[in-house]
XYZ file of C-alpha atoms in Angstrom:
623
model
C 36.690 -54.326 -64.558
C 37.350 -57.363 -66.748
C 38.197 -59.425 -63.648
C 34.880 -58.429 -62.094
C 33.047 -59.417 -65.282
C 34.528 -62.923 -65.278
C 33.803 -63.281 -61.571
C 30.182 -62.309 -62.208
C 29.950 -64.865 -65.014
C 31.338 -67.550 -62.716
C 28.797 -66.731 -60.050
C 25.897 -66.708 -62.503
C 27.065 -70.000 -63.961
C 27.084 -71.704 -60.573
C 23.937 -70.169 -59.083
C 21.038 -72.606 -59.357
C 17.782 -71.846 -61.092
C 14.230 -72.688 -60.093
C 14.317 -75.649 -62.510
C 17.210 -77.468 -60.790
C 15.462 -80.576 -59.522
C 17.196 -82.758 -56.918
C 15.070 -85.594 -55.571
C 11.564 -86.803 -54.650
C 10.801 -89.007 -51.686
C 7.523 -90.946 -51.728
C 6.909 -92.567 -48.375
C 5.595 -96.082 -47.893
C 2.184 -94.706 -46.922
C -0.794 -95.793 -48.977
C -1.748 -94.201 -52.293
C -4.488 -91.622 -52.235
C -7.561 -92.299 -54.385
C -7.886 -90.484 -57.696
C -10.451 -87.634 -57.558
C -10.868 -88.187 -53.814
C -11.422 -85.359 -51.338
C -7.819 -85.859 -50.215
C -6.490 -85.299 -53.748
C -8.694 -82.251 -54.257
C -7.545 -80.779 -50.940
C -3.913 -81.488 -51.827
C -4.207 -79.770 -55.210
C -5.939 -76.803 -53.607
C -3.133 -76.357 -51.089
C -0.370 -76.798 -53.662
C -1.932 -74.041 -55.764
C -1.950 -71.695 -52.763
C 1.642 -72.392 -51.713
C 3.652 -70.357 -54.286
C 2.194 -66.926 -53.549
C 2.013 -67.488 -49.792
C 5.540 -68.858 -49.514
C 7.060 -66.074 -51.599
C 6.198 -63.495 -48.922
C 8.655 -64.752 -46.281
C 10.241 -67.801 -47.905
C 8.432 -70.246 -45.627
C 4.809 -71.314 -45.262
C 2.778 -74.194 -43.891
C -0.964 -74.778 -43.832
C -3.590 -77.503 -43.705
C -7.107 -78.277 -44.905
C -9.731 -80.942 -44.283
C -12.634 -81.552 -41.924
C -12.143 -85.259 -41.363
C -9.070 -87.351 -40.638
C -9.471 -89.228 -43.911
C -9.200 -86.109 -46.074
C -6.915 -83.851 -44.014
C -3.812 -82.605 -45.806
C -0.850 -80.749 -44.291
C 1.570 -78.916 -46.567
C 4.793 -77.008 -46.096
C 7.052 -75.070 -48.451
C 10.522 -73.609 -47.946
C 12.606 -71.467 -50.269
C 16.353 -71.138 -49.926
C 17.162 -68.007 -47.998
C 19.149 -66.316 -50.750
C 16.409 -66.167 -53.426
C 13.974 -63.333 -54.094
C 10.196 -63.662 -54.006
C 9.871 -64.097 -57.784
C 12.307 -67.015 -57.933
C 10.801 -68.482 -54.773
C 7.286 -68.432 -56.212
C 8.445 -69.981 -59.488
C 10.326 -72.760 -57.691
C 7.413 -73.656 -55.388
C 5.011 -73.679 -58.330
C 7.305 -75.996 -60.304
C 7.822 -78.280 -57.282
C 4.074 -78.479 -56.604
C 3.338 -79.565 -60.158
C 6.223 -82.019 -60.180
C 5.319 -83.767 -56.924
C 1.798 -84.455 -58.207
C 3.281 -86.112 -61.276
C 5.931 -88.096 -59.406
C 4.077 -89.351 -56.359
C 0.568 -90.572 -55.551
C 1.287 -91.406 -51.919
C -0.342 -89.679 -48.953
C 3.071 -88.528 -47.699
C 5.829 -87.083 -49.893
C 8.501 -84.405 -50.210
C 10.328 -82.956 -53.205
C 13.595 -81.008 -53.246
C 14.861 -78.498 -55.752
C 18.113 -76.609 -55.251
C 16.176 -73.469 -54.381
C 13.099 -74.842 -52.625
C 11.293 -77.836 -51.218
C 7.628 -78.830 -50.873
C 6.222 -81.391 -48.477
C 2.745 -82.758 -47.810
C 1.282 -85.455 -45.575
C -1.969 -86.933 -44.321
C -0.761 -86.396 -40.748
C 0.380 -83.271 -38.955
C 4.160 -82.812 -39.006
C 4.533 -79.109 -38.192
C 7.083 -78.278 -35.456
C 8.359 -81.863 -35.295
C 11.784 -83.045 -36.409
C 12.549 -86.592 -37.518
C 15.873 -86.734 -39.334
C 16.444 -88.884 -42.412
C 19.062 -87.357 -44.689
C 19.558 -87.961 -48.408
C 22.881 -87.473 -50.210
C 22.423 -85.844 -53.598
C 25.030 -86.692 -56.245
C 25.106 -83.369 -58.065
C 26.873 -84.584 -61.214
C 28.977 -87.380 -62.648
C 32.151 -85.300 -62.533
C 32.136 -84.947 -58.764
C 35.385 -86.868 -58.403
C 37.480 -87.354 -55.294
C 39.989 -84.719 -56.312
C 41.044 -83.469 -52.877
C 44.726 -84.196 -52.282
C 45.032 -83.387 -48.563
C 41.830 -85.093 -47.477
C 42.461 -84.850 -43.741
C 42.944 -81.088 -43.744
C 40.093 -80.550 -46.203
C 37.709 -82.527 -43.993
C 38.731 -80.567 -40.888
C 38.364 -77.175 -42.578
C 35.060 -78.126 -44.197
C 33.623 -79.398 -40.900
C 34.856 -76.278 -39.120
C 32.917 -74.162 -41.612
C 29.738 -76.230 -41.529
C 29.639 -76.559 -37.741
C 30.194 -72.827 -37.341
C 27.365 -72.041 -39.759
C 24.990 -74.526 -38.133
C 25.442 -72.971 -34.701
C 24.648 -69.539 -36.109
C 21.620 -70.793 -38.045
C 20.148 -72.543 -35.030
C 20.668 -69.839 -32.412
C 20.881 -66.428 -34.065
C 17.254 -65.221 -34.477
C 18.255 -62.609 -37.045
C 19.413 -65.351 -39.453
C 15.977 -67.004 -39.655
C 17.667 -70.419 -39.716
C 19.604 -69.730 -42.927
C 23.334 -68.985 -43.000
C 26.072 -68.950 -45.628
C 29.795 -68.592 -45.101
C 33.214 -69.288 -46.493
C 36.655 -70.291 -45.266
C 40.058 -70.392 -46.957
C 41.198 -73.971 -47.550
C 44.430 -72.940 -49.250
C 45.950 -69.815 -50.736
C 44.008 -70.451 -53.946
C 40.897 -72.309 -52.800
C 37.896 -71.335 -50.696
C 35.197 -73.606 -49.309
C 31.688 -72.134 -49.467
C 28.974 -73.443 -47.170
C 25.217 -73.141 -46.665
C 22.890 -74.464 -43.961
C 19.137 -74.024 -43.529
C 16.299 -75.328 -41.336
C 12.535 -75.153 -41.740
C 11.386 -72.344 -39.481
C 8.665 -74.316 -37.694
C 11.092 -76.321 -35.543
C 12.804 -75.208 -32.340
C 16.375 -73.949 -32.065
C 17.543 -77.195 -30.488
C 15.745 -79.279 -33.134
C 17.407 -77.238 -35.871
C 20.752 -77.753 -34.150
C 20.206 -81.507 -33.885
C 19.043 -81.776 -37.485
C 22.076 -79.886 -38.767
C 24.417 -81.978 -36.623
C 23.001 -85.136 -38.177
C 23.167 -83.723 -41.701
C 26.774 -82.597 -41.242
C 27.581 -86.076 -39.969
C 26.161 -87.508 -43.198
C 28.040 -84.878 -45.176
C 31.281 -85.964 -43.519
C 30.565 -89.604 -44.352
C 29.720 -89.058 -48.013
C 31.642 -86.078 -49.186
C 34.620 -85.101 -47.036
C 37.062 -85.900 -49.839
C 34.945 -84.431 -52.650
C 34.923 -80.945 -54.051
C 31.281 -80.476 -53.086
C 28.443 -82.165 -51.284
C 24.809 -81.709 -50.364
C 22.522 -83.433 -47.853
C 18.778 -82.764 -47.877
C 16.197 -83.785 -45.298
C 12.674 -82.896 -44.219
C 13.733 -80.171 -41.779
C 17.222 -79.090 -42.784
C 19.664 -78.969 -45.684
C 23.444 -78.514 -45.774
C 25.813 -77.948 -48.672
C 29.424 -77.030 -49.386
C 31.266 -76.372 -52.631
C 34.642 -75.131 -53.843
C 32.704 -72.843 -56.201
C 30.438 -70.048 -55.053
C 26.877 -71.362 -55.436
C 24.709 -68.953 -53.440
C 23.602 -65.379 -53.906
C 23.907 -64.021 -50.373
C 26.370 -62.033 -48.324
C 28.485 -64.337 -46.182
C 31.134 -64.045 -43.505
C 34.720 -65.170 -44.042
C 35.725 -67.488 -41.209
C 39.309 -67.944 -40.049
C 40.324 -71.551 -39.525
C 42.225 -72.070 -36.217
C 45.900 -72.863 -36.637
C 46.131 -75.621 -33.999
C 44.237 -78.847 -34.720
C 43.720 -79.567 -31.042
C 42.494 -76.037 -30.386
C 40.146 -76.277 -33.364
C 38.591 -79.526 -32.170
C 37.904 -78.142 -28.700
C 36.671 -74.777 -29.943
C 34.350 -76.476 -32.429
C 32.938 -78.732 -29.755
C 32.379 -75.745 -27.508
C 30.992 -73.561 -30.275
C 28.546 -76.245 -31.342
C 27.460 -77.221 -27.832
C 27.203 -73.829 -26.140
C 23.960 -73.055 -27.978
C 23.332 -69.847 -26.088
C 22.124 -66.749 -27.955
C 22.605 -63.329 -26.447
C 19.478 -62.520 -24.539
C 18.025 -60.611 -21.615
C 15.522 -62.183 -19.257
C 14.225 -60.809 -15.969
C 12.062 -62.542 -13.409
C 9.559 -60.740 -11.222
C 12.270 -60.454 -8.587
C 14.828 -59.256 -11.117
C 17.015 -62.313 -10.599
C 18.065 -63.002 -14.189
C 20.691 -60.899 -15.898
C 21.626 -60.239 -19.499
C 23.404 -63.187 -21.071
C 26.482 -62.399 -23.134
C 27.825 -65.303 -25.120
C 31.376 -66.230 -24.006
C 34.103 -65.580 -26.533
C 37.486 -67.105 -27.246
C 40.506 -65.072 -26.156
C 44.084 -65.523 -27.310
C 46.742 -66.661 -24.869
C 48.887 -63.545 -25.334
C 46.056 -61.294 -24.111
C 45.449 -63.433 -21.033
C 49.174 -63.721 -20.259
C 49.511 -59.960 -20.405
C 46.402 -59.472 -18.264
C 47.786 -61.693 -15.485
C 51.394 -60.463 -15.775
C 52.489 -63.871 -17.083
C 50.480 -65.661 -14.365
C 52.625 -64.093 -11.667
C 52.399 -65.334 -8.081
C 51.469 -61.831 -6.961
C 48.235 -62.157 -8.949
C 47.394 -65.621 -7.637
C 44.005 -65.689 -5.904
C 43.743 -69.365 -5.045
C 44.248 -72.936 -6.156
C 41.770 -75.783 -6.628
C 41.826 -79.411 -7.609
C 41.919 -78.636 -11.354
C 43.909 -75.417 -11.527
C 44.903 -71.997 -10.218
C 42.952 -68.714 -10.267
C 44.697 -65.419 -11.064
C 43.587 -61.831 -10.970
C 43.968 -60.041 -14.306
C 43.297 -56.745 -16.069
C 42.238 -56.773 -19.728
C 43.571 -54.120 -22.164
C 40.406 -52.016 -21.784
C 40.939 -51.918 -18.001
C 38.344 -54.511 -16.986
C 39.343 -56.634 -13.991
C 38.849 -60.379 -14.393
C 39.605 -63.648 -12.645
C 41.456 -66.174 -14.826
C 41.224 -69.871 -14.017
C 44.246 -71.694 -15.452
C 43.448 -75.392 -15.581
C 46.098 -78.024 -14.932
C 48.086 -78.327 -18.143
C 48.541 -82.107 -18.235
C 45.250 -83.168 -16.670
C 42.618 -84.968 -18.784
C 40.197 -84.150 -15.993
C 41.150 -80.531 -16.482
C 40.246 -80.692 -20.178
C 36.894 -82.303 -19.438
C 36.204 -79.741 -16.722
C 37.124 -76.924 -19.100
C 34.720 -78.074 -21.812
C 31.970 -78.856 -19.324
C 32.237 -75.534 -17.536
C 32.229 -73.398 -20.688
C 29.277 -75.249 -22.205
C 27.203 -75.128 -19.020
C 27.912 -71.596 -17.808
C 27.310 -70.235 -21.305
C 23.749 -71.522 -21.028
C 23.188 -70.270 -17.481
C 22.786 -66.631 -16.472
C 21.570 -65.623 -13.027
C 22.402 -63.081 -10.375
C 23.572 -65.855 -8.057
C 25.796 -67.640 -10.587
C 29.295 -66.499 -11.463
C 29.508 -64.976 -14.964
C 31.882 -66.425 -17.560
C 33.328 -63.659 -19.754
C 35.538 -65.685 -22.039
C 37.766 -68.694 -22.512
C 40.946 -69.670 -24.269
C 42.574 -72.849 -25.555
C 46.060 -73.000 -27.011
C 48.186 -76.125 -26.902
C 48.110 -77.424 -23.342
C 46.768 -74.145 -21.941
C 43.084 -74.150 -20.972
C 41.828 -70.849 -19.547
C 38.497 -69.598 -18.193
C 37.941 -65.866 -17.726
C 35.334 -64.800 -15.152
C 33.994 -61.586 -13.752
C 36.135 -60.592 -10.794
C 34.185 -60.687 -7.545
C 35.482 -58.091 -5.125
C 34.853 -57.626 -1.453
C 36.899 -55.325 0.736
C 37.508 -56.099 4.395
C 40.926 -54.447 4.089
C 42.201 -52.159 1.362
C 43.001 -55.087 -0.938
C 40.561 -56.285 -3.575
C 40.367 -60.018 -4.040
C 38.155 -62.812 -5.179
C 36.463 -64.017 -2.038
C 34.721 -67.280 -1.270
C 32.643 -68.000 1.790
C 35.095 -70.658 2.950
C 37.555 -67.823 3.578
C 34.910 -65.740 5.276
C 33.740 -68.368 7.690
C 37.199 -69.708 8.564
C 38.799 -66.305 9.129
C 37.820 -65.150 12.610
C 38.752 -61.511 11.964
C 36.631 -61.255 8.834
C 33.819 -63.312 10.291
C 33.588 -60.900 13.203
C 32.520 -58.233 10.705
C 29.543 -60.309 9.529
C 26.075 -60.006 10.985
C 23.060 -62.298 10.749
C 21.368 -60.261 8.015
C 24.402 -60.646 5.751
C 24.638 -64.382 6.430
C 20.905 -64.802 5.874
C 21.170 -63.053 2.499
C 24.107 -65.285 1.532
C 22.069 -68.380 2.411
C 19.143 -67.046 0.377
C 21.396 -66.255 -2.580
C 22.820 -69.769 -2.674
C 19.284 -71.180 -2.486
C 18.093 -69.010 -5.382
C 21.106 -69.947 -7.488
C 20.429 -73.643 -6.933
C 16.724 -73.186 -7.648
C 17.635 -71.619 -10.985
C 19.912 -74.556 -11.826
C 17.339 -77.175 -10.856
C 14.071 -75.683 -12.072
C 14.124 -72.188 -13.550
C 16.798 -72.351 -16.248
C 16.170 -73.869 -19.678
C 18.348 -76.760 -18.516
C 18.114 -78.968 -15.450
C 21.569 -78.866 -13.868
C 22.963 -80.898 -10.969
C 26.047 -79.108 -9.610
C 27.535 -82.132 -7.765
C 30.283 -80.152 -6.022
C 28.563 -77.440 -4.010
C 30.819 -76.348 -1.144
C 31.861 -73.036 0.468
C 34.902 -72.555 -1.792
C 32.593 -72.779 -4.822
C 30.402 -69.934 -3.566
C 31.956 -66.525 -4.277
C 30.906 -63.164 -2.877
C 30.844 -59.889 -4.759
C 31.418 -56.434 -3.325
C 27.868 -56.297 -2.006
C 28.194 -59.773 -0.445
C 25.895 -61.327 -3.054
C 26.522 -65.074 -3.216
C 27.437 -66.525 -6.625
C 27.749 -70.252 -7.267
C 30.823 -71.169 -9.321
C 32.842 -74.122 -10.636
C 30.603 -76.176 -12.929
C 33.287 -78.607 -14.077
C 31.562 -81.545 -12.389
C 27.986 -80.465 -13.147
C 25.646 -82.641 -15.171
C 22.599 -81.893 -17.342
C 19.417 -83.868 -16.700
C 16.663 -84.490 -19.228
C 13.338 -82.803 -18.518
C 11.748 -85.909 -16.993
C 14.940 -87.343 -15.475
C 15.003 -87.477 -11.676
C 18.313 -89.169 -10.911
C 21.431 -90.688 -12.429
C 24.073 -93.164 -11.393
C 27.823 -93.025 -11.864
C 30.698 -95.349 -11.077
C 33.039 -92.373 -10.842
C 32.042 -90.391 -7.784
C 33.432 -86.854 -7.811
C 32.921 -84.197 -5.198
C 34.258 -83.047 -1.855
C 34.285 -84.891 1.452
C 31.832 -83.453 3.955
C 29.359 -82.112 1.387
C 28.324 -85.227 -0.550
C 24.942 -86.801 0.061
C 25.186 -90.373 1.392
C 23.477 -91.973 -1.614
C 26.015 -90.279 -3.878
C 29.100 -91.049 -1.783
C 28.114 -94.679 -1.169
C 26.236 -95.680 -4.336
C 27.040 -93.046 -6.980
C 23.386 -91.939 -7.207
C 22.912 -88.191 -7.690
C 19.902 -85.932 -8.202
C 18.655 -82.480 -7.275
C 18.305 -83.857 -3.749
C 22.067 -84.482 -3.531
C 22.606 -80.767 -4.223
C 19.990 -80.007 -1.551
C 22.053 -82.036 0.910
C 25.192 -80.022 0.081
C 23.216 -76.801 0.533
C 22.017 -77.998 3.947
C 25.592 -78.653 5.075
C 26.682 -75.165 3.967
C 23.691 -73.583 5.722
C 24.589 -75.301 9.008
C 28.252 -74.344 8.590
C 27.359 -70.679 8.091
C 25.180 -70.611 11.203
C 27.644 -72.491 13.420
C 30.853 -70.990 12.078
C 32.285 -74.526 11.956
C 33.260 -76.919 9.167
C 31.623 -80.320 8.764
C 34.885 -81.684 7.384
C 37.171 -82.529 10.285
C 34.450 -81.960 12.877
C 34.985 -85.499 14.200
C 38.227 -84.280 15.784
C 36.211 -82.191 18.255
C 34.610 -83.487 21.426
C 31.095 -82.504 20.342
C 30.100 -85.256 17.881
C 31.293 -87.272 14.913
C 29.910 -84.748 12.410
C 28.569 -81.227 12.438
C 25.227 -82.674 11.355
C 25.179 -85.081 14.295
C 26.044 -82.214 16.627
C 23.189 -80.080 15.283
C 20.801 -83.022 15.628
C 21.850 -83.727 19.207
C 21.317 -80.119 20.286
C 17.977 -80.060 18.422
C 16.762 -83.126 20.278
C 17.985 -81.759 23.623
C 16.234 -78.422 23.086
C 19.562 -76.578 23.138
C 19.663 -75.599 19.476
C 20.831 -72.036 20.183
C 24.112 -73.491 21.449
C 24.735 -74.465 17.823
C 24.716 -70.808 16.701
C 27.978 -68.891 16.378
C 28.122 -66.397 19.239
C 28.949 -63.622 16.755
C 25.611 -64.123 15.000
C 23.656 -64.300 18.249
C 24.333 -60.605 18.766
C 22.427 -59.583 15.620
C 19.890 -62.311 14.891
C 16.209 -62.890 15.515
C 16.103 -66.071 17.566
C 13.024 -67.467 15.824
C 14.512 -66.789 12.384
C 17.831 -68.492 13.054
C 16.134 -71.501 14.694
C 13.925 -71.811 11.612
C 17.029 -71.783 9.402
C 18.599 -74.588 11.438
C 15.314 -76.490 11.087
C 15.454 -76.052 7.291
C 19.103 -77.105 7.285
C 18.275 -80.330 9.131
C 15.495 -81.068 6.645
C 17.984 -80.649 3.793
C 20.446 -83.196 5.224
C 17.984 -86.020 5.859
C 19.239 -89.565 5.238
C 16.469 -90.377 2.752
C 16.483 -88.079 -0.315
C 12.674 -88.262 -0.405
C 12.558 -86.567 3.000
C 14.566 -83.570 1.787
C 12.700 -80.567 0.343
C 13.398 -79.396 -3.200
C 14.981 -75.985 -3.702
C 11.713 -74.261 -4.603
C 10.364 -75.332 -1.207
C 13.572 -74.192 0.494
C 13.355 -70.723 -1.069
C 9.686 -70.477 -0.074
C 10.385 -71.633 3.487
C 13.253 -69.170 3.876
C 11.026 -66.331 2.736
C 8.008 -67.047 4.928
C 7.774 -67.728 8.648
C 4.066 -68.543 8.436
C 4.543 -71.907 6.700
C 4.764 -74.810 9.139
C 7.828 -77.045 8.879
C 7.755 -80.848 9.185
C 9.736 -82.389 12.008
C 13.218 -83.479 10.925
C 14.466 -87.039 11.349
C 17.977 -88.309 11.962
C 20.277 -86.504 9.523
C 22.618 -88.441 7.278
C 26.011 -89.459 8.650
C 24.774 -89.130 12.242
C 25.288 -92.849 12.782
C 28.219 -95.149 13.525
C 28.874 -96.264 9.935
C 30.347 -92.866 9.170
C 33.039 -93.320 11.813
C 34.553 -96.113 9.760
C 34.891 -93.780 6.775
C 36.540 -91.131 8.962
C 38.974 -93.664 10.373
C 39.830 -94.757 6.842
C 40.332 -91.188 5.674
C 42.665 -90.399 8.574
C 45.174 -92.822 7.048
C 45.348 -90.831 3.789
C 48.181 -88.230 3.702
C 47.581 -84.617 2.585
C 43.853 -85.179 2.654
C 42.920 -81.662 1.511
C 44.970 -81.897 -1.670
C 43.328 -84.990 -3.134
C 40.746 -85.091 -5.916
C 37.790 -87.327 -5.238
C 37.706 -90.548 -7.220
C 35.554 -93.210 -5.651
C 35.529 -91.830 -2.080
C 38.778 -89.879 -1.898
C 38.343 -86.409 -0.362
C 39.481 -83.245 -2.030
């Protein structure tokens, strides 16, 4: 009981009061005129703020009929204070800012609240400019192991900032603690103004934590305040809110990667459904320990091996609760493997769609980098296995069990998955390595795009990008990407067109030059199209079950997708529309890419490279 009493005293001693003033920022805007309409409006709003803010802890409003007298105000109370303390703090701050500043734009911070006003609208906008607050003169650099302290402190603050930005239930305010040593705990707090977006809150907190690292990573406490967010840590408990105890990862390398992933995933659990029911519930990926994954895959036994790619091997596994999964074990010594691991986790966590493979979890421990996916089962025999369409369309026995309807649905599924990546998700994603082995099939033969290690995010208004490091797979890269390093949504459209033509013909574009038909599958399709013999392009197995007009239309769409000029290719929304409607007229295709002599020189060059299928693409080296 006595111990509890002293603990309570310590908490009360460190908890701030409404009178704990921090700082006032008066901008370089002009002074407002004494007794002007602007000043009267400002005073009126400041009087109304305390009671209105105390209801929810946040409030903004404006007043004024003309631009010269308009005033915008905003107030925020720290998330751990009650309405009485909140109201008292806002009232004190409102009075204080009038005394301290006569500018038309200003903000004042107390430990428990902040008040801001301006002559121009600032609601919902985030412009970061952080201010370090020196809390007292005794804040000495007393940390002995500064490196470890900085890492643990940043782990705490980054973890809290992710939760504040993307967990709606937190209302952009989170506290937490982590053990720094057996005797010391670091306490942390982060908060954003609730008028900004999740991503703006995330960006603001990232910047503030960066400033916190610069000023205070060897101090026993630190605080950064800004217009839209505030962050603080202390070795003494300073808040009055329930908080979670975080466990600091034991491996420094694991911690760095997990923090980067945790901070960049930015994907709250959610459920979203389109009119066609295409979107699925999104469950945030979680970190799994190596022992669990080793046990699930029987120590990565060869009997559980499903396949091998350029960056690692895929194993079938069974989790302790009986759930079947596919585990991708990335190459242990590959830097490319590490980059692919981080890229894939971050991207797939943000993307959820019926035609995209679902990431269930991930693990990082030492040199081990593991991705855990839903297992996609399809049974042609009595064995369950992860199946990709490259297996389907190269295995004559299995292909003989396919009909046109199934193939048509697979084509449509790939198209819808790409459309989601390009236009319908909250990000604009370019896959960059779309090929048959990266399209998996589930038990109902639903196509699911996988392998996002090479994918890239585009800004909302960005149409293309250029890279000196071309990555991808020979036979599926658009010419502008293979030759010049330029990629866009249209380069993915090209890859889709190649896959579509491969599905219909039952033949691979890669290695097609060894046949007597043409230098490429695309050139062969174009020749038959021009000669009016396009049905000769269709696999005889599909001819038995297809509608002639429908399959010819699909070939037509495929040729449009593989045009030499990216501008001549349709976007994926047009492709999905064209696949779903026979009434829409199609433009005449032109010469497809790689249907000319210059491609022969590349083929001749590639023939000199040994073990061509085992190479990763760097510059123009096929995988």
